[in-house]
Tab-separated table of C-alpha atoms and ligand atoms in Angstrom:
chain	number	residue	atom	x	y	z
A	1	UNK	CA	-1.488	24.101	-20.726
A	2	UNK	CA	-3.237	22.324	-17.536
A	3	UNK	CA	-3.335	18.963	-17.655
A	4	UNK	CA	-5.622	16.239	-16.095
A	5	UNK	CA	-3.589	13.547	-13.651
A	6	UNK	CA	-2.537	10.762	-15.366
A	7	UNK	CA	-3.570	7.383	-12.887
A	8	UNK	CA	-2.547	4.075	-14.404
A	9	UNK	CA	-3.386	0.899	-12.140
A	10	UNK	CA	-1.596	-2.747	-12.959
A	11	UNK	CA	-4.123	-4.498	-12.030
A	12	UNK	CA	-8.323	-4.758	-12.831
A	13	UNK	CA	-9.188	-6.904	-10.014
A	14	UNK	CA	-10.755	-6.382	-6.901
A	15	UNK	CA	-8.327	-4.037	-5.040
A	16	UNK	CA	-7.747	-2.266	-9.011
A	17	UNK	CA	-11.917	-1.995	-9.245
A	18	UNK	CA	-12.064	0.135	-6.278
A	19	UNK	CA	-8.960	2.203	-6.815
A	20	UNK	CA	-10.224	3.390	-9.974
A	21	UNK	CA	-13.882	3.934	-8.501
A	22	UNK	CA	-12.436	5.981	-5.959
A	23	UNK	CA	-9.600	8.024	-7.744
A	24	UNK	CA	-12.522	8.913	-9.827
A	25	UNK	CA	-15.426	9.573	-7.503
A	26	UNK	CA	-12.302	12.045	-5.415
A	27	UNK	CA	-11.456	13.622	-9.093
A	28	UNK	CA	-8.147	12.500	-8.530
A	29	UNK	CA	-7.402	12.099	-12.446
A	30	UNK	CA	-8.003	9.859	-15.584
A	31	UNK	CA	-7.451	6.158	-15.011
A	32	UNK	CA	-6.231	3.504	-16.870
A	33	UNK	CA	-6.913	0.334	-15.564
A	34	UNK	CA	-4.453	-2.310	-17.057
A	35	UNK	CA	-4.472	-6.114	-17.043
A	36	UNK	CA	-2.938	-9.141	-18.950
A	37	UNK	CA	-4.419	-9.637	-22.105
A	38	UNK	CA	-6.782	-12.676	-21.142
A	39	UNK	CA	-8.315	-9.825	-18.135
A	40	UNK	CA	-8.646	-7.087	-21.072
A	41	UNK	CA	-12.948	-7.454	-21.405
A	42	UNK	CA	-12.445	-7.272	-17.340
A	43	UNK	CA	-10.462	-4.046	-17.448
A	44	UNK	CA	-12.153	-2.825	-20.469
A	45	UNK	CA	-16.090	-3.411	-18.876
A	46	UNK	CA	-15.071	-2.163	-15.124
A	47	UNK	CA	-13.614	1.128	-16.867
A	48	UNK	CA	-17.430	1.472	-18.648
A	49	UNK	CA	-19.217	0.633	-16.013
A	50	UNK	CA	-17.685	3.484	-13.754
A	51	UNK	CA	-17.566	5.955	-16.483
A	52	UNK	CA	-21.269	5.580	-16.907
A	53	UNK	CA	-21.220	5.884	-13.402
A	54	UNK	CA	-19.939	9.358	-13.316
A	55	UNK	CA	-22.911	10.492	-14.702
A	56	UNK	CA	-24.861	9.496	-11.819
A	57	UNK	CA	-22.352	10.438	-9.155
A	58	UNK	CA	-21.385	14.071	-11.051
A	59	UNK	CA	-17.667	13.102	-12.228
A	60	UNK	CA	-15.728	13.238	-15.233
A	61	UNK	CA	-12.708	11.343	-15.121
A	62	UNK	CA	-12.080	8.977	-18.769
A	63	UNK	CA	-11.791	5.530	-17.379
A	64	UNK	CA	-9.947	3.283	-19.793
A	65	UNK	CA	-9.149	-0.689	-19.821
A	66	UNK	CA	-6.529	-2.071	-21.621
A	67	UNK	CA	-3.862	-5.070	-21.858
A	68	UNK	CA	-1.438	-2.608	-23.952
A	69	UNK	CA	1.163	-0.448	-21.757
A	70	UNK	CA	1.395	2.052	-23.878
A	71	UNK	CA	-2.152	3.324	-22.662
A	72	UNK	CA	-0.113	3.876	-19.543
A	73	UNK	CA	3.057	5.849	-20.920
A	74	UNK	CA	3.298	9.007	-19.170
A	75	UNK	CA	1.253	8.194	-15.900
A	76	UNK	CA	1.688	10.280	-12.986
A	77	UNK	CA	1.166	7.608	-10.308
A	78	UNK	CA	0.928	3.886	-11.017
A	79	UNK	CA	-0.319	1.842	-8.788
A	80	UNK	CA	0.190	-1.717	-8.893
A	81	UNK	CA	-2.201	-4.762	-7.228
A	82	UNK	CA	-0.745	-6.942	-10.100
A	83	UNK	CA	-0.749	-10.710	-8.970
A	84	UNK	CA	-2.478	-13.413	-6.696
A	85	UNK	CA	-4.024	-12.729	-3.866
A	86	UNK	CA	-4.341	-15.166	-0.618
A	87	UNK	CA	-6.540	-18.028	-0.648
A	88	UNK	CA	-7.327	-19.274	3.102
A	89	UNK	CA	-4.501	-20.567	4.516
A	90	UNK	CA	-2.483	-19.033	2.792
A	91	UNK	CA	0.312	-16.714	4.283
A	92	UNK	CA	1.236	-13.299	2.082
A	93	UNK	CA	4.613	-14.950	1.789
A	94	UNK	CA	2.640	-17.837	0.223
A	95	UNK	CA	2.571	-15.972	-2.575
A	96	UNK	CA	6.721	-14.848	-3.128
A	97	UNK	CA	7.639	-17.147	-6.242
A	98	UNK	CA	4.026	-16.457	-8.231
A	99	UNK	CA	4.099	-13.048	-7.593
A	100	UNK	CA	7.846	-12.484	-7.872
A	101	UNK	CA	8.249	-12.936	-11.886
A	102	UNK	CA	4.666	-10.706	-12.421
A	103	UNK	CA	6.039	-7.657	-10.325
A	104	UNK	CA	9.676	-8.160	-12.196
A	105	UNK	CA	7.205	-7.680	-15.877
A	106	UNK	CA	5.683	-4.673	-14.557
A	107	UNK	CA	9.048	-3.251	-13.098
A	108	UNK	CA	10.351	-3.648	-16.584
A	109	UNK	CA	6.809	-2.020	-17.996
A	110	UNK	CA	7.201	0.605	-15.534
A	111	UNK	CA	10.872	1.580	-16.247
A	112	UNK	CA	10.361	2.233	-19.726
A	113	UNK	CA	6.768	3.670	-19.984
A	114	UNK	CA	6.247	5.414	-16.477
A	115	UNK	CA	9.887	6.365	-15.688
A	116	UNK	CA	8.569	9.786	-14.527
A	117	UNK	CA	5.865	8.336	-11.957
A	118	UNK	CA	5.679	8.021	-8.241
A	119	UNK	CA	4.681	4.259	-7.835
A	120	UNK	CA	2.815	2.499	-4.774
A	121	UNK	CA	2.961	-0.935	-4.570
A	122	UNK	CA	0.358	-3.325	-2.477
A	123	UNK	CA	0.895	-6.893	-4.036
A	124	UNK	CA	1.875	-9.142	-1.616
A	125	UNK	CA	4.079	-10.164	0.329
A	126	UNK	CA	4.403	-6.601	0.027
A	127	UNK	CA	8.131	-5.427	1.235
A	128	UNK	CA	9.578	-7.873	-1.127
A	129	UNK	CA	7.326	-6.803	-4.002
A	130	UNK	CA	8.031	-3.147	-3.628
A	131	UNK	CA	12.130	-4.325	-3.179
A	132	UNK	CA	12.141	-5.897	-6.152
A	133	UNK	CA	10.008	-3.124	-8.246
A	134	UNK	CA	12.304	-0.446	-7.403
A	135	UNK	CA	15.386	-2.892	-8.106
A	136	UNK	CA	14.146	-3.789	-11.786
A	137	UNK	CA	12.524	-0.422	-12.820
A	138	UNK	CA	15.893	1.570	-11.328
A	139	UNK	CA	13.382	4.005	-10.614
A	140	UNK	CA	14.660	6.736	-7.245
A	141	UNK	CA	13.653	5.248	-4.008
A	142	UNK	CA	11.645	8.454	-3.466
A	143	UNK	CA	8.712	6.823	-5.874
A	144	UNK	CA	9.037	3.726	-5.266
A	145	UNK	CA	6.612	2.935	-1.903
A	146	UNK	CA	4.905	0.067	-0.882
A	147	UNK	CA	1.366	0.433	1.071
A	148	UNK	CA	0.589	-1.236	4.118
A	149	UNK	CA	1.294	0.544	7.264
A	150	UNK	CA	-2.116	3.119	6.603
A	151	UNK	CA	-3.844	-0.043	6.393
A	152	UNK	CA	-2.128	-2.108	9.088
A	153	UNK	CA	-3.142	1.701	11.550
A	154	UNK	CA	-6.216	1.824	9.810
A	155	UNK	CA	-7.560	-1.309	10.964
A	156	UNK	CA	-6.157	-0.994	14.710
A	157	UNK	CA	-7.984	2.216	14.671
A	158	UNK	CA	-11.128	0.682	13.970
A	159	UNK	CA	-11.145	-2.124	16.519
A	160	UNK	CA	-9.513	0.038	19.363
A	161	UNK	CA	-12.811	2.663	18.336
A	162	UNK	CA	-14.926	-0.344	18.770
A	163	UNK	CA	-13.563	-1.076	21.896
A	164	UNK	CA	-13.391	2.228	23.060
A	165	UNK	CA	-16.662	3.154	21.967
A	166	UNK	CA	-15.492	6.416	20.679
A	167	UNK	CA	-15.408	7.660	17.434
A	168	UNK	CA	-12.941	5.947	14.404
A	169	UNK	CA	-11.993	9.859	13.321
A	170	UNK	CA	-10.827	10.674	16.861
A	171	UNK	CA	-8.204	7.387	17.235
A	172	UNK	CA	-4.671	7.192	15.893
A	173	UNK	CA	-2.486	4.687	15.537
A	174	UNK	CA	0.702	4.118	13.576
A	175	UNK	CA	2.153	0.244	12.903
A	176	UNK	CA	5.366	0.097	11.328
A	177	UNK	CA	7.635	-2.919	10.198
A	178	UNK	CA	6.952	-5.268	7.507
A	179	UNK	CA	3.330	-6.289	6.408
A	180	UNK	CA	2.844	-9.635	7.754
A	181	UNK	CA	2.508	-11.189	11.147
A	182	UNK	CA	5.632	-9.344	12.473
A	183	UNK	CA	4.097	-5.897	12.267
A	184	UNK	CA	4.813	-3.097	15.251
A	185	UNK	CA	1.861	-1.204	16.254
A	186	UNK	CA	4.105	1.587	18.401
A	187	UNK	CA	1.614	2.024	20.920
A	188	UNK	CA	3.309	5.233	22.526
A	189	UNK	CA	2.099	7.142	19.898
A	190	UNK	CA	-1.636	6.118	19.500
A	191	UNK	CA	-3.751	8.368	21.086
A	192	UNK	CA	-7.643	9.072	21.507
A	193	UNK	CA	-7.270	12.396	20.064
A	194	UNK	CA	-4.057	13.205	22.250
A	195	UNK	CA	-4.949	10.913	25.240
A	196	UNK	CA	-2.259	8.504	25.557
A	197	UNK	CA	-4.524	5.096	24.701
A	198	UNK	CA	-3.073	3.200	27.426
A	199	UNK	CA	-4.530	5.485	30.241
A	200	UNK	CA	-8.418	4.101	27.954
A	201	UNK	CA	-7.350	0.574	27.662
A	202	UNK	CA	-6.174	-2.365	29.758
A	203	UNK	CA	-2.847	-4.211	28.588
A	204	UNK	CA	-5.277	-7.382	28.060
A	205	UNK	CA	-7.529	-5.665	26.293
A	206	UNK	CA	-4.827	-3.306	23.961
A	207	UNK	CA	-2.386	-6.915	23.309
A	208	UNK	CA	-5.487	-8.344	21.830
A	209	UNK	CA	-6.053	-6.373	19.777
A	210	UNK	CA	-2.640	-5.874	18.599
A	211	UNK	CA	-2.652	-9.307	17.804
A	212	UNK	CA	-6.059	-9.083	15.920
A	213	UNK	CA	-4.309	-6.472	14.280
A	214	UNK	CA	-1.403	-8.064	12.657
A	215	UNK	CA	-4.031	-10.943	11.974
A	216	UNK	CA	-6.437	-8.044	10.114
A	217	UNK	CA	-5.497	-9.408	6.636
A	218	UNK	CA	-5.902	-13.419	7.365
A	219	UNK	CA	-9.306	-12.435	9.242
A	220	UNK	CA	-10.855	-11.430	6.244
A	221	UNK	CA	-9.078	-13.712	3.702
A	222	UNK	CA	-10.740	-16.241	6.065
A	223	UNK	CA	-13.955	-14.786	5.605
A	224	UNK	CA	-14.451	-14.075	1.920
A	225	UNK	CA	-11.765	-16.536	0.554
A	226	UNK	CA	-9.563	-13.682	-0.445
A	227	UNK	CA	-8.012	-10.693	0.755
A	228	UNK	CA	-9.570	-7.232	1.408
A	229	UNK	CA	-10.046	-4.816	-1.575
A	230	UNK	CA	-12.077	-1.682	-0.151
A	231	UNK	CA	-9.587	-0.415	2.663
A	232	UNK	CA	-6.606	-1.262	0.690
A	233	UNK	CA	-7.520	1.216	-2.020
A	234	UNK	CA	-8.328	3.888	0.032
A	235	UNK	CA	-5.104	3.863	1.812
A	236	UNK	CA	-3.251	3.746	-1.584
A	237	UNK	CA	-5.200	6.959	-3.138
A	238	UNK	CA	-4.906	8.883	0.190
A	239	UNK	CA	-1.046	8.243	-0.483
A	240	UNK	CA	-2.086	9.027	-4.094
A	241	UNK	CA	-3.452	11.881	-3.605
A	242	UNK	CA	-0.692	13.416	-0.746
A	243	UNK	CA	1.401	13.022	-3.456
A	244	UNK	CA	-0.211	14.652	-6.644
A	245	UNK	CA	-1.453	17.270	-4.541
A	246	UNK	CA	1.430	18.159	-2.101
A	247	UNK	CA	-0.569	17.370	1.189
A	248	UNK	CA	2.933	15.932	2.774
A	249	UNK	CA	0.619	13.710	4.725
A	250	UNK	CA	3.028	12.127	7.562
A	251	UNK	CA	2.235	8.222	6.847
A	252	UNK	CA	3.698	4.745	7.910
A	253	UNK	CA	4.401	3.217	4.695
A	254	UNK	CA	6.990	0.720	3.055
A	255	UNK	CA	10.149	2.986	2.511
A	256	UNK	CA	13.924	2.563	0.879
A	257	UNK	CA	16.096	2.624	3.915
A	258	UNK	CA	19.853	3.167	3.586
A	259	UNK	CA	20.309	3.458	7.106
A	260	UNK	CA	17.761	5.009	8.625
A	261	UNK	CA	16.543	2.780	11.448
A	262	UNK	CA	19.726	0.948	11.396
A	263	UNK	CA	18.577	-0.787	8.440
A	264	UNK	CA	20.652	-0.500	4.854
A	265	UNK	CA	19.194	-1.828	1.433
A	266	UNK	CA	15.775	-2.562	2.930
A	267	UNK	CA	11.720	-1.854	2.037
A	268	UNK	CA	10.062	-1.769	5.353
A	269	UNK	CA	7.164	0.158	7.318
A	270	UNK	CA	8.441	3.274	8.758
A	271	UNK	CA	7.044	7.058	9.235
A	272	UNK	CA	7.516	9.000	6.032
A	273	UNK	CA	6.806	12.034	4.174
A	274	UNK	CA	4.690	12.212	1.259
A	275	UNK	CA	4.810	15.376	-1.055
A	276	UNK	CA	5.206	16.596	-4.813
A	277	UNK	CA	8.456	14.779	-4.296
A	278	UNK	CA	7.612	11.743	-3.189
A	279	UNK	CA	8.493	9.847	-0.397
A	280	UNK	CA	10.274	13.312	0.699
A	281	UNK	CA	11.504	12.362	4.070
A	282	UNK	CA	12.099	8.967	6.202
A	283	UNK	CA	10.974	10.634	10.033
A	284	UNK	CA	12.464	9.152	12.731
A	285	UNK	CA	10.750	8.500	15.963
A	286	UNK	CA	11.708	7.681	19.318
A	287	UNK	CA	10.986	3.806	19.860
A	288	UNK	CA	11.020	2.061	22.816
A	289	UNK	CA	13.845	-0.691	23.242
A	290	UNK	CA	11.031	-3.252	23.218
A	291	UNK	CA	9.291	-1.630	19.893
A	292	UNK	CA	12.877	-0.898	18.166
A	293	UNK	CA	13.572	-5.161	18.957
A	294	UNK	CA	10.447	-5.902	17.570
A	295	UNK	CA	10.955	-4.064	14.694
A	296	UNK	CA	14.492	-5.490	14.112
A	297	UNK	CA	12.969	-8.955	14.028
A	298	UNK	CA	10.628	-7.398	11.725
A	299	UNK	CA	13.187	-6.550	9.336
A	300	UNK	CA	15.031	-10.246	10.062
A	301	UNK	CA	11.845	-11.514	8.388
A	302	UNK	CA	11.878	-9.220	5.515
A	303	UNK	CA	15.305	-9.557	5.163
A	304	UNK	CA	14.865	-13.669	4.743
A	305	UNK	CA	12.148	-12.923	2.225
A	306	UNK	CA	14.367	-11.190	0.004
A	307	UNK	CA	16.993	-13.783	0.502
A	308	UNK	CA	14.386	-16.030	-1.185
A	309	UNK	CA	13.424	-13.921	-3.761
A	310	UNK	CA	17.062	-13.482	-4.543
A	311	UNK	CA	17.326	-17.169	-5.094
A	312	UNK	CA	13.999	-17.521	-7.460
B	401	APR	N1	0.171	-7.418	-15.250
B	401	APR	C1	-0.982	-6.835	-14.875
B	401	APR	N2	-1.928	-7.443	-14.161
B	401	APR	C2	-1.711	-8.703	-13.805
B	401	APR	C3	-0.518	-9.389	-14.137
B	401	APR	C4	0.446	-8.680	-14.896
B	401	APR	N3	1.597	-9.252	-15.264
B	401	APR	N4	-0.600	-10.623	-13.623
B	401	APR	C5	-1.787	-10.729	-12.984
B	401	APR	N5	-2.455	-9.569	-13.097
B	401	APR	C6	-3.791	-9.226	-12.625
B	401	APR	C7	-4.739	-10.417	-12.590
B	401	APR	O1	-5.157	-10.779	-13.906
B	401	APR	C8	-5.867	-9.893	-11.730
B	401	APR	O2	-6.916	-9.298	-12.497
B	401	APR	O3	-3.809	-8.760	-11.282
B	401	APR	C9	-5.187	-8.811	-10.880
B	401	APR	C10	-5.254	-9.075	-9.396
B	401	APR	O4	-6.560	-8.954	-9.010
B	401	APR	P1	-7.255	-9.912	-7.935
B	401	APR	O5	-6.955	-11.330	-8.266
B	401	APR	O6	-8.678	-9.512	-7.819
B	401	APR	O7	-6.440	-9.548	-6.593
B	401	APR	P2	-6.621	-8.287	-5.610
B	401	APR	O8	-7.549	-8.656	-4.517
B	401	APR	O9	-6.883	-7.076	-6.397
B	401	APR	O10	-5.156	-8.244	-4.937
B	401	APR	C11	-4.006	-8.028	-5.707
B	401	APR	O11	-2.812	-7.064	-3.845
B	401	APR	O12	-3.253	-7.040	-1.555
B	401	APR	C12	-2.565	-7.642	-2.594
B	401	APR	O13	-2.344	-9.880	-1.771
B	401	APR	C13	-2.954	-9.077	-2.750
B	401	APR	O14	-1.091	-9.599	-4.126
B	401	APR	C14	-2.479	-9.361	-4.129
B	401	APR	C15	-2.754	-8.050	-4.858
């Protein structure tokens, strides 16, 4: 018998909100949005609000709330925003020993309820979060991902379009390595539809806004007093939905290396696959010896992270 998707998100706060809004304004599947039991009303009245809101916008996904897992037994993708975000000043690995022991109680959720799912993690600081989910749940590394790198490019694109004065659709841009200020935008392959960008854009111009880049995340904590929620969740349901419906979309995004890169036993931004299978294939690009050192200090930082986390 056909069956609806099966969406369960840890998480009913901002970035959760907007993931459910939009899973179920792209009839991606039913949601159930999950929180602790003191956020249950807050799970429980966003779910109701957006259900009455598909009969305004013409969908039909159910949209539950909940604080009990079991509501969440059997998902096909969970997607977790479980935790604290930044506060201003605040740096995402600020937020390692708080958000540490939540991720290890939804691993443990997650392992016994939603053993089948593919997972995408965005709680921060994200490549230790995502290491430490696929540790505890013992879940295969092909779905276990963490979201960033769509993003990290996402956000480039927009301010290089700006810049540019050219249209967001027609820019790409891919930025690998962890998610934090050590992030590698490899600028060989960003292109204005297939015009190499640095034949558009002086170097002053392009390091700039590399550097506003990595910055993208702080920028707008600064702003609003905590971190973005809108472009976050559409990067995780576009991996979402390259997943539940096969598109193998060719994405930067937090991956399990075991030597690919050169790294081994490592979460960190590179160019993957994403099919019915999951995270189907690590692709490996040609980086310049300047991008490939940048990305090893990259994974140094990661790699330091999770020598903390190991010690908490
Ligand atoms: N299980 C489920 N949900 C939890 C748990 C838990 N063990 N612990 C906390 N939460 C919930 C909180 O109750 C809160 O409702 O996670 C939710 C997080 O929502 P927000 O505070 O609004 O944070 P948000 O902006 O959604 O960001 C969440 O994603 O980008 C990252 O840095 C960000 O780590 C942060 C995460």
């Amino acid at each position: 018998m056909p069956r609806r998707n099966k969406i369960a998100l840890i998480g009913a706060g901002n970035i959760g909100g907007e993931l459910a809004a939009l899973a179920a304004r792209t009839n991606l599947g039913d949601v159930v949005l999950f929180d602790i039991p003191d956020k249950e009303g807050l799970a429980k009245g966003k779910a109701l609000d957006l259900e009455q809101n598909g009969s305004i916008l013409g969908y039909d996904s159910k949209i539950i709330g909940t604080s009990n897992w079991d509501d969440c037994a059997g998902a096909d993708v969970v997607i977790i925003t479980a935790g604290v975000p930044r506060k201003p000043g605040m740096s995402r690995d600020d937020l390692l020993s708080i958000n540490l022991k939540i991720i290890r109680n939804v691993a443990e959720n997650v392992k016994t309820k939603c053993k089948d799912a593919f997972v995408i993690c965005i709680s921060n600081p994200l490549d230790a979060m995502v290491y430490e989910l696929k540790k505890v749940s013992g879940l295969p590394k092909e779905r276990v991902v963490g979201m960033a790198g769509v993003l990290d490019s996402a956000r480039m694109q927009l301010f290089l379009a700006r810049e540019l004065g050219v249209s967001v659709g027609d820019v790409q841009a891919m930025v690998l390595g962890g998610h934090g200020d050590t992030m590698v935008p490899v600028l060989n392959y960003c292109t204005v539809n297939g015009v190499p960008l640095r034949q558009l854009i002086s170097k002053e111009k392009l390091d700039a806004i590399v550097a506003r880049t990595a910055g993208g995340g702080g920028e707008i904590v600064k702003l609003m007093g905590t971190s973005a929620y809108y472009a976050p969740a559409s990067a995780a349901i576009a991996m979402a939905r390259s997943y539940l419906r096969d598109q193998k979309r060719l994405v930067p995004a937090a991956a399990y290396c075991e030597g690919e890169y050169g790294y081994k036993d490592l979460y960190i931004g590179v160019p993957v696959v994403i099919g019915a299978r999951g995270v189907e294939k690590i692709v490996h690009i040609e980086l310049s010896a300047e991008e490939k050192a940048m990305l090893d200090k990259s994974a140094a930082a990661v790699r330091e992270l999770l020598d903390a986390a190991a010690k908490l």
